[in-house]
């Protein structure tokens, strides 16, 4: 049984911008809101997708930039569990 690579959001130490990875591959850039109450903006990563489109990316990404109200909304869209979900997860019984 092969395990599909998962999306992860990587916080950069030198910028407020974040990277979105699928396995070890950079697939998108996540820009924080420009103003209080603004939206996060998700764009294809230019090193990986030179045409700056999401065409050919695995689901759920689409062929345009995407706007999200919060970082939790981005995580939910990509299927990433938030830290609070992980902290409250029940341990698995053997």
PDB file as gemmi writes it, atoms N, CA and C in Angstrom:
CRYST1    1.000    1.000    1.000  90.00  90.00  90.00 P 1                      
ATOM      1  N   UNK A   1       0.848  -1.172   0.000  1.00  0.00           N  
ATOM      2  CA  UNK A   1       0.000   0.000   0.000  1.00  0.00           C  
ATOM      3  C   UNK A   1       0.896   1.238   0.000  1.00  0.00           C  
ATOM      4  N   UNK A   2       0.808   2.062  -1.034  1.00  0.00           N  
ATOM      5  CA  UNK A   2       1.636   3.265  -1.111  1.00  0.00           C  
ATOM      6  C   UNK A   2       0.912   4.440  -0.466  1.00  0.00           C  
ATOM      7  N   UNK A   3       1.682   5.248   0.222  1.00  0.00           N  
ATOM      8  CA  UNK A   3       1.121   6.419   0.886  1.00  0.00           C  
ATOM      9  C   UNK A   3       1.266   7.618  -0.030  1.00  0.00           C  
ATOM     10  N   UNK A   4       0.168   8.329  -0.290  1.00  0.00           N  
ATOM     11  CA  UNK A   4       0.206   9.523  -1.136  1.00  0.00           C  
ATOM     12  C   UNK A   4       0.904  10.645  -0.393  1.00  0.00           C  
ATOM     13  N   UNK A   5       1.687  11.455  -1.125  1.00  0.00           N  
ATOM     14  CA  UNK A   5       2.319  12.593  -0.458  1.00  0.00           C  
ATOM     15  C   UNK A   5       1.254  13.564   0.042  1.00  0.00           C  
ATOM     16  N   UNK A   6       1.559  14.213   1.134  1.00  0.00           N  
ATOM     17  CA  UNK A   6       0.625  15.154   1.746  1.00  0.00           C  
ATOM     18  C   UNK A   6       1.105  16.583   1.552  1.00  0.00           C  
ATOM     19  N   UNK A   7       0.164  17.499   1.563  1.00  0.00           N  
ATOM     20  CA  UNK A   7       0.495  18.921   1.515  1.00  0.00           C  
ATOM     21  C   UNK A   7       1.022  19.358   2.872  1.00  0.00           C  
ATOM     22  N   UNK A   8       1.949  20.299   2.857  1.00  0.00           N  
ATOM     23  CA  UNK A   8       2.482  20.895   4.078  1.00  0.00           C  
ATOM     24  C   UNK A   8       2.747  22.369   3.805  1.00  0.00           C  
ATOM     25  N   UNK A   9       2.544  23.194   4.821  1.00  0.00           N  
ATOM     26  CA  UNK A   9       2.834  24.618   4.717  1.00  0.00           C  
ATOM     27  C   UNK A   9       4.095  24.880   5.536  1.00  0.00           C  
ATOM     28  N   UNK A  10       5.105  25.416   4.878  1.00  0.00           N  
ATOM     29  CA  UNK A  10       6.403  25.666   5.508  1.00  0.00           C  
ATOM     30  C   UNK A  10       6.550  27.156   5.775  1.00  0.00           C  
ATOM     31  N   UNK A  11       6.813  27.495   7.022  1.00  0.00           N  
ATOM     32  CA  UNK A  11       7.048  28.882   7.393  1.00  0.00           C  
ATOM     33  C   UNK A  11       8.517  29.213   7.145  1.00  0.00           C  
ATOM     34  N   UNK A  12       8.764  30.294   6.444  1.00  0.00           N  
ATOM     35  CA  UNK A  12      10.132  30.706   6.142  1.00  0.00           C  
ATOM     36  C   UNK A  12      10.667  31.596   7.257  1.00  0.00           C  
ATOM     37  N   UNK A  13      11.930  31.447   7.587  1.00  0.00           N  
ATOM     38  CA  UNK A  13      12.518  32.246   8.670  1.00  0.00           C  
ATOM     39  C   UNK A  13      12.840  33.665   8.239  1.00  0.00           C  
ATOM     40  N   UNK A  14      12.951  33.896   6.938  1.00  0.00           N  
ATOM     41  CA  UNK A  14      13.392  35.191   6.423  1.00  0.00           C  
ATOM     42  C   UNK A  14      12.276  36.002   5.777  1.00  0.00           C  
ATOM     43  N   UNK A  15      11.031  35.511   5.823  1.00  0.00           N  
ATOM     44  CA  UNK A  15       9.946  36.190   5.121  1.00  0.00           C  
ATOM     45  C   UNK A  15       8.611  35.841   5.765  1.00  0.00           C  
ATOM     46  N   UNK A  16       7.614  36.678   5.530  1.00  0.00           N  
ATOM     47  CA  UNK A  16       6.257  36.357   5.989  1.00  0.00           C  
ATOM     48  C   UNK A  16       5.548  35.440   4.999  1.00  0.00           C  
ATOM     49  N   UNK A  17       6.145  35.255   3.839  1.00  0.00           N  
ATOM     50  CA  UNK A  17       5.609  34.352   2.829  1.00  0.00           C  
ATOM     51  C   UNK A  17       5.856  32.914   3.265  1.00  0.00           C  
ATOM     52  N   UNK A  18       4.960  32.019   2.900  1.00  0.00           N  
ATOM     53  CA  UNK A  18       5.095  30.596   3.243  1.00  0.00           C  
ATOM     54  C   UNK A  18       5.129  29.770   1.965  1.00  0.00           C  
ATOM     55  N   UNK A  19       5.755  28.609   2.047  1.00  0.00           N  
ATOM     56  CA  UNK A  19       5.778  27.677   0.922  1.00  0.00           C  
ATOM     57  C   UNK A  19       4.773  26.569   1.170  1.00  0.00           C  
ATOM     58  N   UNK A  20       4.120  26.129   0.104  1.00  0.00           N  
ATOM     59  CA  UNK A  20       3.262  24.962   0.189  1.00  0.00           C  
ATOM     60  C   UNK A  20       3.989  23.860  -0.583  1.00  0.00           C  
ATOM     61  N   UNK A  21       4.177  22.743   0.086  1.00  0.00           N  
ATOM     62  CA  UNK A  21       4.868  21.610  -0.521  1.00  0.00           C  
ATOM     63  C   UNK A  21       3.912  20.434  -0.645  1.00  0.00           C  
ATOM     64  N   UNK A  22       4.143  19.646  -1.672  1.00  0.00           N  
ATOM     65  CA  UNK A  22       3.457  18.368  -1.835  1.00  0.00           C  
ATOM     66  C   UNK A  22       4.565  17.339  -1.819  1.00  0.00           C  
ATOM     67  N   UNK A  23       4.686  16.641  -0.710  1.00  0.00           N  
ATOM     68  CA  UNK A  23       5.861  15.795  -0.513  1.00  0.00           C  
ATOM     69  C   UNK A  23       7.074  16.713  -0.426  1.00  0.00           C  
ATOM     70  N   UNK A  24       8.099  16.485  -1.227  1.00  0.00           N  
ATOM     71  CA  UNK A  24       9.282  17.335  -1.225  1.00  0.00           C  
ATOM     72  C   UNK A  24       9.258  18.417  -2.286  1.00  0.00           C  
ATOM     73  N   UNK A  25       8.167  18.532  -3.021  1.00  0.00           N  
ATOM     74  CA  UNK A  25       8.079  19.458  -4.155  1.00  0.00           C  
ATOM     75  C   UNK A  25       7.384  20.763  -3.765  1.00  0.00           C  
ATOM     76  N   UNK A  26       8.022  21.893  -4.082  1.00  0.00           N  
ATOM     77  CA  UNK A  26       7.391  23.204  -3.843  1.00  0.00           C  
ATOM     78  C   UNK A  26       6.298  23.380  -4.900  1.00  0.00           C  
ATOM     79  N   UNK A  27       5.063  23.554  -4.469  1.00  0.00           N  
ATOM     80  CA  UNK A  27       3.978  23.682  -5.435  1.00  0.00           C  
ATOM     81  C   UNK A  27       3.291  25.040  -5.412  1.00  0.00           C  
ATOM     82  N   UNK A  28       3.410  25.774  -4.305  1.00  0.00           N  
ATOM     83  CA  UNK A  28       2.718  27.063  -4.231  1.00  0.00           C  
ATOM     84  C   UNK A  28       3.396  27.968  -3.219  1.00  0.00           C  
ATOM     85  N   UNK A  29       3.060  29.251  -3.344  1.00  0.00           N  
ATOM     86  CA  UNK A  29       3.493  30.266  -2.402  1.00  0.00           C  
ATOM     87  C   UNK A  29       2.241  30.832  -1.747  1.00  0.00           C  
ATOM     88  N   UNK A  30       2.284  30.980  -0.436  1.00  0.00           N  
ATOM     89  CA  UNK A  30       1.156  31.525   0.304  1.00  0.00           C  
ATOM     90  C   UNK A  30       1.566  32.884   0.866  1.00  0.00           C  
ATOM     91  N   UNK A  31       0.907  33.922   0.383  1.00  0.00           N  
ATOM     92  CA  UNK A  31       1.192  35.281   0.838  1.00  0.00           C  
ATOM     93  C   UNK A  31       0.209  35.663   1.936  1.00  0.00           C  
ATOM     94  N   UNK A  32       0.701  36.289   3.014  1.00  0.00           N  
ATOM     95  CA  UNK A  32      -0.193  36.709   4.097  1.00  0.00           C  
ATOM     96  C   UNK A  32      -1.021  37.914   3.661  1.00  0.00           C  
ATOM     97  N   UNK A  33      -2.065  38.236   4.409  1.00  0.00           N  
ATOM     98  CA  UNK A  33      -2.871  39.415   4.072  1.00  0.00           C  
ATOM     99  C   UNK A  33      -2.022  40.684   4.058  1.00  0.00           C  
ATOM    100  N   UNK A  34      -2.310  41.569   3.123  1.00  0.00           N  
ATOM    101  CA  UNK A  34      -1.583  42.833   3.040  1.00  0.00           C  
ATOM    102  C   UNK A  34      -2.069  43.835   4.076  1.00  0.00           C  
ATOM    103  N   UNK A  35      -3.298  43.662   4.529  1.00  0.00           N  
ATOM    104  CA  UNK A  35      -3.877  44.567   5.516  1.00  0.00           C  
ATOM    105  C   UNK A  35      -4.686  43.752   6.512  1.00  0.00           C  
ATOM    106  N   UNK A  36      -4.914  44.313   7.671  1.00  0.00           N  
ATOM    107  CA  UNK A  36      -5.697  43.623   8.697  1.00  0.00           C  
ATOM    108  C   UNK A  36      -7.063  43.241   8.138  1.00  0.00           C  
ATOM    109  N   UNK A  37      -7.455  41.988   8.354  1.00  0.00           N  
ATOM    110  CA  UNK A  37      -8.736  41.506   7.855  1.00  0.00           C  
ATOM    111  C   UNK A  37      -8.707  41.087   6.397  1.00  0.00           C  
ATOM    112  N   UNK A  38      -7.551  41.200   5.738  1.00  0.00           N  
ATOM    113  CA  UNK A  38      -7.418  40.806   4.341  1.00  0.00           C  
ATOM    114  C   UNK A  38      -7.322  39.299   4.188  1.00  0.00           C  
ATOM    115  N   UNK A  39      -7.196  38.857   2.964  1.00  0.00           N  
ATOM    116  CA  UNK A  39      -7.158  37.433   2.659  1.00  0.00           C  
ATOM    117  C   UNK A  39      -5.740  36.946   2.383  1.00  0.00           C  
ATOM    118  N   UNK A  40      -5.510  35.667   2.660  1.00  0.00           N  
ATOM    119  CA  UNK A  40      -4.284  34.991   2.238  1.00  0.00           C  
ATOM    120  C   UNK A  40      -4.411  34.708   0.751  1.00  0.00           C  
ATOM    121  N   UNK A  41      -3.304  34.818   0.012  1.00  0.00           N  
ATOM    122  CA  UNK A  41      -3.310  34.578  -1.434  1.00  0.00           C  
ATOM    123  C   UNK A  41      -2.392  33.402  -1.740  1.00  0.00           C  
ATOM    124  N   UNK A  42      -2.903  32.421  -2.468  1.00  0.00           N  
ATOM    125  CA  UNK A  42      -2.160  31.225  -2.826  1.00  0.00           C  
ATOM    126  C   UNK A  42      -1.860  31.263  -4.318  1.00  0.00           C  
ATOM    127  N   UNK A  43      -0.576  31.169  -4.673  1.00  0.00           N  
ATOM    128  CA  UNK A  43      -0.136  31.220  -6.073  1.00  0.00           C  
ATOM    129  C   UNK A  43       0.734  30.010  -6.380  1.00  0.00           C  
ATOM    130  N   UNK A  44       0.777  29.575  -7.615  1.00  0.00           N  
ATOM    131  CA  UNK A  44       1.694  28.487  -7.982  1.00  0.00           C  
ATOM    132  C   UNK A  44       3.139  28.942  -7.792  1.00  0.00           C  
ATOM    133  N   UNK A  45       4.013  28.021  -7.421  1.00  0.00           N  
ATOM    134  CA  UNK A  45       5.415  28.372  -7.189  1.00  0.00           C  
ATOM    135  C   UNK A  45       6.128  28.556  -8.529  1.00  0.00           C  
ATOM    136  N   UNK A  46       6.782  29.704  -8.765  1.00  0.00           N  
ATOM    137  CA  UNK A  46       7.397  29.981 -10.072  1.00  0.00           C  
ATOM    138  C   UNK A  46       8.579  29.082 -10.411  1.00  0.00           C  
ATOM    139  N   UNK A  47       9.262  28.524  -9.419  1.00  0.00           N  
ATOM    140  CA  UNK A  47      10.365  27.601  -9.715  1.00  0.00           C  
ATOM    141  C   UNK A  47       9.854  26.279 -10.270  1.00  0.00           C  
ATOM    142  N   UNK A  48       8.674  25.895  -9.857  1.00  0.00           N  
ATOM    143  CA  UNK A  48       8.102  24.617 -10.269  1.00  0.00           C  
ATOM    144  C   UNK A  48       7.204  24.767 -11.493  1.00  0.00           C  
ATOM    145  N   UNK A  49       6.425  25.838 -11.529  1.00  0.00           N  
ATOM    146  CA  UNK A  49       5.461  26.063 -12.607  1.00  0.00           C  
ATOM    147  C   UNK A  49       5.752  27.410 -13.243  1.00  0.00           C  
ATOM    148  N   UNK A  50       6.610  27.437 -14.217  1.00  0.00           N  
ATOM    149  CA  UNK A  50       7.094  28.677 -14.816  1.00  0.00           C  
ATOM    150  C   UNK A  50       5.994  29.497 -15.488  1.00  0.00           C  
ATOM    151  N   UNK A  51       4.924  28.863 -15.887  1.00  0.00           N  
ATOM    152  CA  UNK A  51       3.840  29.598 -16.534  1.00  0.00           C  
ATOM    153  C   UNK A  51       2.963  30.328 -15.511  1.00  0.00           C  
ATOM    154  N   UNK A  52       3.255  30.135 -14.219  1.00  0.00           N  
ATOM    155  CA  UNK A  52       2.479  30.727 -13.127  1.00  0.00           C  
ATOM    156  C   UNK A  52       0.996  30.392 -13.207  1.00  0.00           C  
ATOM    157  N   UNK A  53       0.715  29.146 -13.519  1.00  0.00           N  
ATOM    158  CA  UNK A  53      -0.649  28.648 -13.438  1.00  0.00           C  
ATOM    159  C   UNK A  53      -0.647  27.361 -12.632  1.00  0.00           C  
ATOM    160  N   UNK A  54      -1.801  26.977 -12.171  1.00  0.00           N  
ATOM    161  CA  UNK A  54      -1.922  25.737 -11.418  1.00  0.00           C  
ATOM    162  C   UNK A  54      -2.219  24.550 -12.334  1.00  0.00           C  
ATOM    163  N   UNK A  55      -2.222  24.754 -13.643  1.00  0.00           N  
ATOM    164  CA  UNK A  55      -2.528  23.671 -14.575  1.00  0.00           C  
ATOM    165  C   UNK A  55      -1.575  22.509 -14.343  1.00  0.00           C  
ATOM    166  N   UNK A  56      -2.116  21.322 -14.228  1.00  0.00           N  
ATOM    167  CA  UNK A  56      -1.307  20.134 -14.031  1.00  0.00           C  
ATOM    168  C   UNK A  56      -1.006  19.815 -12.582  1.00  0.00           C  
ATOM    169  N   UNK A  57      -1.373  20.692 -11.664  1.00  0.00           N  
ATOM    170  CA  UNK A  57      -1.148  20.408 -10.247  1.00  0.00           C  
ATOM    171  C   UNK A  57      -2.152  19.384  -9.755  1.00  0.00           C  
ATOM    172  N   UNK A  58      -1.756  18.603  -8.776  1.00  0.00           N  
ATOM    173  CA  UNK A  58      -2.702  17.640  -8.198  1.00  0.00           C  
ATOM    174  C   UNK A  58      -3.856  18.359  -7.498  1.00  0.00           C  
ATOM    175  N   UNK A  59      -4.989  17.700  -7.390  1.00  0.00           N  
ATOM    176  CA  UNK A  59      -6.132  18.243  -6.670  1.00  0.00           C  
ATOM    177  C   UNK A  59      -5.706  18.553  -5.249  1.00  0.00           C  
ATOM    178  N   UNK A  60      -6.229  19.562  -4.607  1.00  0.00           N  
ATOM    179  CA  UNK A  60      -7.386  20.351  -4.998  1.00  0.00           C  
ATOM    180  C   UNK A  60      -7.047  21.685  -5.649  1.00  0.00           C  
ATOM    181  N   UNK A  61      -5.787  21.910  -6.019  1.00  0.00           N  
ATOM    182  CA  UNK A  61      -5.424  23.212  -6.587  1.00  0.00           C  
ATOM    183  C   UNK A  61      -6.067  23.412  -7.955  1.00  0.00           C  
ATOM    184  N   UNK A  62      -6.346  24.662  -8.289  1.00  0.00           N  
ATOM    185  CA  UNK A  62      -7.024  25.012  -9.541  1.00  0.00           C  
ATOM    186  C   UNK A  62      -6.158  25.964 -10.358  1.00  0.00           C  
ATOM    187  N   UNK A  63      -6.491  26.199 -11.642  1.00  0.00           N  
ATOM    188  CA  UNK A  63      -5.628  27.027 -12.503  1.00  0.00           C  
ATOM    189  C   UNK A  63      -5.766  28.535 -12.341  1.00  0.00           C  
ATOM    190  N   UNK A  64      -5.670  29.032 -11.135  1.00  0.00           N  
ATOM    191  CA  UNK A  64      -5.640  30.478 -10.889  1.00  0.00           C  
ATOM    192  C   UNK A  64      -5.218  30.699  -9.445  1.00  0.00           C  
ATOM    193  N   UNK A  65      -4.952  31.950  -9.090  1.00  0.00           N  
ATOM    194  CA  UNK A  65      -4.631  32.201  -7.689  1.00  0.00           C  
ATOM    195  C   UNK A  65      -5.902  32.019  -6.879  1.00  0.00           C  
ATOM    196  N   UNK A  66      -5.730  31.746  -5.618  1.00  0.00           N  
ATOM    197  CA  UNK A  66      -6.880  31.535  -4.756  1.00  0.00           C  
ATOM    198  C   UNK A  66      -6.756  32.386  -3.511  1.00  0.00           C  
ATOM    199  N   UNK A  67      -7.876  32.854  -3.031  1.00  0.00           N  
ATOM    200  CA  UNK A  67      -7.932  33.737  -1.879  1.00  0.00           C  
ATOM    201  C   UNK A  67      -8.647  33.012  -0.739  1.00  0.00           C  
ATOM    202  N   UNK A  68      -8.089  33.139   0.482  1.00  0.00           N  
ATOM    203  CA  UNK A  68      -8.657  32.468   1.650  1.00  0.00           C  
ATOM    204  C   UNK A  68      -8.738  33.447   2.809  1.00  0.00           C  
ATOM    205  N   UNK A  69      -9.785  33.347   3.604  1.00  0.00           N  
ATOM    206  CA  UNK A  69     -10.009  34.265   4.722  1.00  0.00           C  
ATOM    207  C   UNK A  69      -9.025  34.073   5.865  1.00  0.00           C  
ATOM    208  N   UNK A  70      -8.496  32.857   6.016  1.00  0.00           N  
ATOM    209  CA  UNK A  70      -7.598  32.586   7.146  1.00  0.00           C  
ATOM    210  C   UNK A  70      -6.625  31.477   6.782  1.00  0.00           C  
ATOM    211  N   UNK A  71      -5.591  31.350   7.603  1.00  0.00           N  
ATOM    212  CA  UNK A  71      -4.632  30.265   7.422  1.00  0.00           C  
ATOM    213  C   UNK A  71      -5.311  28.920   7.669  1.00  0.00           C  
ATOM    214  N   UNK A  72      -6.234  28.874   8.615  1.00  0.00           N  
ATOM    215  CA  UNK A  72      -6.984  27.638   8.857  1.00  0.00           C  
ATOM    216  C   UNK A  72      -7.803  27.241   7.643  1.00  0.00           C  
ATOM    217  N   UNK A  73      -8.341  28.220   6.900  1.00  0.00           N  
ATOM    218  CA  UNK A  73      -9.096  27.920   5.682  1.00  0.00           C  
ATOM    219  C   UNK A  73      -8.182  27.320   4.615  1.00  0.00           C  
ATOM    220  N   UNK A  74      -6.943  27.810   4.526  1.00  0.00           N  
ATOM    221  CA  UNK A  74      -5.969  27.247   3.587  1.00  0.00           C  
ATOM    222  C   UNK A  74      -5.669  25.807   3.979  1.00  0.00           C  
ATOM    223  N   UNK A  75      -5.405  25.594   5.269  1.00  0.00           N  
ATOM    224  CA  UNK A  75      -5.119  24.232   5.752  1.00  0.00           C  
ATOM    225  C   UNK A  75      -6.277  23.280   5.460  1.00  0.00           C  
ATOM    226  N   UNK A  76      -7.487  23.729   5.725  1.00  0.00           N  
ATOM    227  CA  UNK A  76      -8.659  22.884   5.478  1.00  0.00           C  
ATOM    228  C   UNK A  76      -8.781  22.550   3.997  1.00  0.00           C  
ATOM    229  N   UNK A  77      -8.549  23.520   3.127  1.00  0.00           N  
ATOM    230  CA  UNK A  77      -8.634  23.308   1.688  1.00  0.00           C  
ATOM    231  C   UNK A  77      -7.627  22.261   1.217  1.00  0.00           C  
ATOM    232  N   UNK A  78      -6.419  22.313   1.783  1.00  0.00           N  
ATOM    233  CA  UNK A  78      -5.364  21.383   1.382  1.00  0.00           C  
ATOM    234  C   UNK A  78      -5.428  20.049   2.131  1.00  0.00           C  
ATOM    235  N   UNK A  79      -6.334  19.945   3.097  1.00  0.00           N  
ATOM    236  CA  UNK A  79      -6.462  18.707   3.857  1.00  0.00           C  
ATOM    237  C   UNK A  79      -5.399  18.551   4.927  1.00  0.00           C  
ATOM    238  N   UNK A  80      -4.902  19.677   5.433  1.00  0.00           N  
ATOM    239  CA  UNK A  80      -3.886  19.668   6.482  1.00  0.00           C  
ATOM    240  C   UNK A  80      -4.589  19.875   7.815  1.00  0.00           C  
ATOM    241  N   UNK A  81      -4.328  19.010   8.760  1.00  0.00           N  
ATOM    242  CA  UNK A  81      -4.913  19.173  10.091  1.00  0.00           C  
ATOM    243  C   UNK A  81      -4.245  20.329  10.793  1.00  0.00           C  
ATOM    244  N   UNK A  82      -5.016  21.158  11.461  1.00  0.00           N  
ATOM    245  CA  UNK A  82      -4.451  22.296  12.198  1.00  0.00           C  
ATOM    246  C   UNK A  82      -3.782  21.792  13.466  1.00  0.00           C  
ATOM    247  N   UNK A  83      -2.929  22.624  14.060  1.00  0.00           N  
ATOM    248  CA  UNK A  83      -2.240  22.237  15.281  1.00  0.00           C  
ATOM    249  C   UNK A  83      -3.236  21.934  16.392  1.00  0.00           C  
ATOM    250  N   UNK A  84      -4.336  22.691  16.452  1.00  0.00           N  
ATOM    251  CA  UNK A  84      -5.313  22.459  17.511  1.00  0.00           C  
ATOM    252  C   UNK A  84      -6.004  21.105  17.327  1.00  0.00           C  
ATOM    253  N   UNK A  85      -6.245  20.683  16.074  1.00  0.00           N  
ATOM    254  CA  UNK A  85      -6.823  19.363  15.826  1.00  0.00           C  
ATOM    255  C   UNK A  85      -5.864  18.275  16.282  1.00  0.00           C  
ATOM    256  N   UNK A  86      -4.583  18.458  15.981  1.00  0.00           N  
ATOM    257  CA  UNK A  86      -3.572  17.475  16.341  1.00  0.00           C  
ATOM    258  C   UNK A  86      -3.422  17.387  17.856  1.00  0.00           C  
ATOM    259  N   UNK A  87      -3.469  18.534  18.535  1.00  0.00           N  
ATOM    260  CA  UNK A  87      -3.301  18.558  19.991  1.00  0.00           C  
ATOM    261  C   UNK A  87      -4.454  17.867  20.694  1.00  0.00           C  
ATOM    262  N   UNK A  88      -5.664  17.921  20.110  1.00  0.00           N  
ATOM    263  CA  UNK A  88      -6.831  17.317  20.746  1.00  0.00           C  
ATOM    264  C   UNK A  88      -7.149  15.928  20.223  1.00  0.00           C  
ATOM    265  N   UNK A  89      -6.325  15.408  19.348  1.00  0.00           N  
ATOM    266  CA  UNK A  89      -6.575  14.072  18.790  1.00  0.00           C  
ATOM    267  C   UNK A  89      -6.425  13.022  19.892  1.00  0.00           C  
ATOM    268  N   UNK A  90      -7.292  12.043  19.852  1.00  0.00           N  
ATOM    269  CA  UNK A  90      -7.209  10.973  20.835  1.00  0.00           C  
ATOM    270  C   UNK A  90      -6.141   9.979  20.401  1.00  0.00           C  
ATOM    271  N   UNK A  91      -5.396   9.427  21.346  1.00  0.00           N  
ATOM    272  CA  UNK A  91      -4.402   8.419  20.975  1.00  0.00           C  
ATOM    273  C   UNK A  91      -5.103   7.161  20.470  1.00  0.00           C  
ATOM    274  N   UNK A  92      -4.453   6.485  19.557  1.00  0.00           N  
ATOM    275  CA  UNK A  92      -5.019   5.255  19.012  1.00  0.00           C  
ATOM    276  C   UNK A  92      -4.781   4.117  19.987  1.00  0.00           C  
ATOM    277  N   UNK A  93      -5.784   3.307  20.187  1.00  0.00           N  
ATOM    278  CA  UNK A  93      -5.649   2.144  21.067  1.00  0.00           C  
ATOM    279  C   UNK A  93      -5.113   0.970  20.260  1.00  0.00           C  
ATOM    280  N   UNK A  94      -4.335   0.142  20.905  1.00  0.00           N  
ATOM    281  CA  UNK A  94      -3.765  -1.027  20.234  1.00  0.00           C  
ATOM    282  C   UNK A  94      -4.712  -2.186  20.307  1.00  0.00           C  
TER     283      UNK A  94                                                      
END                                                                             
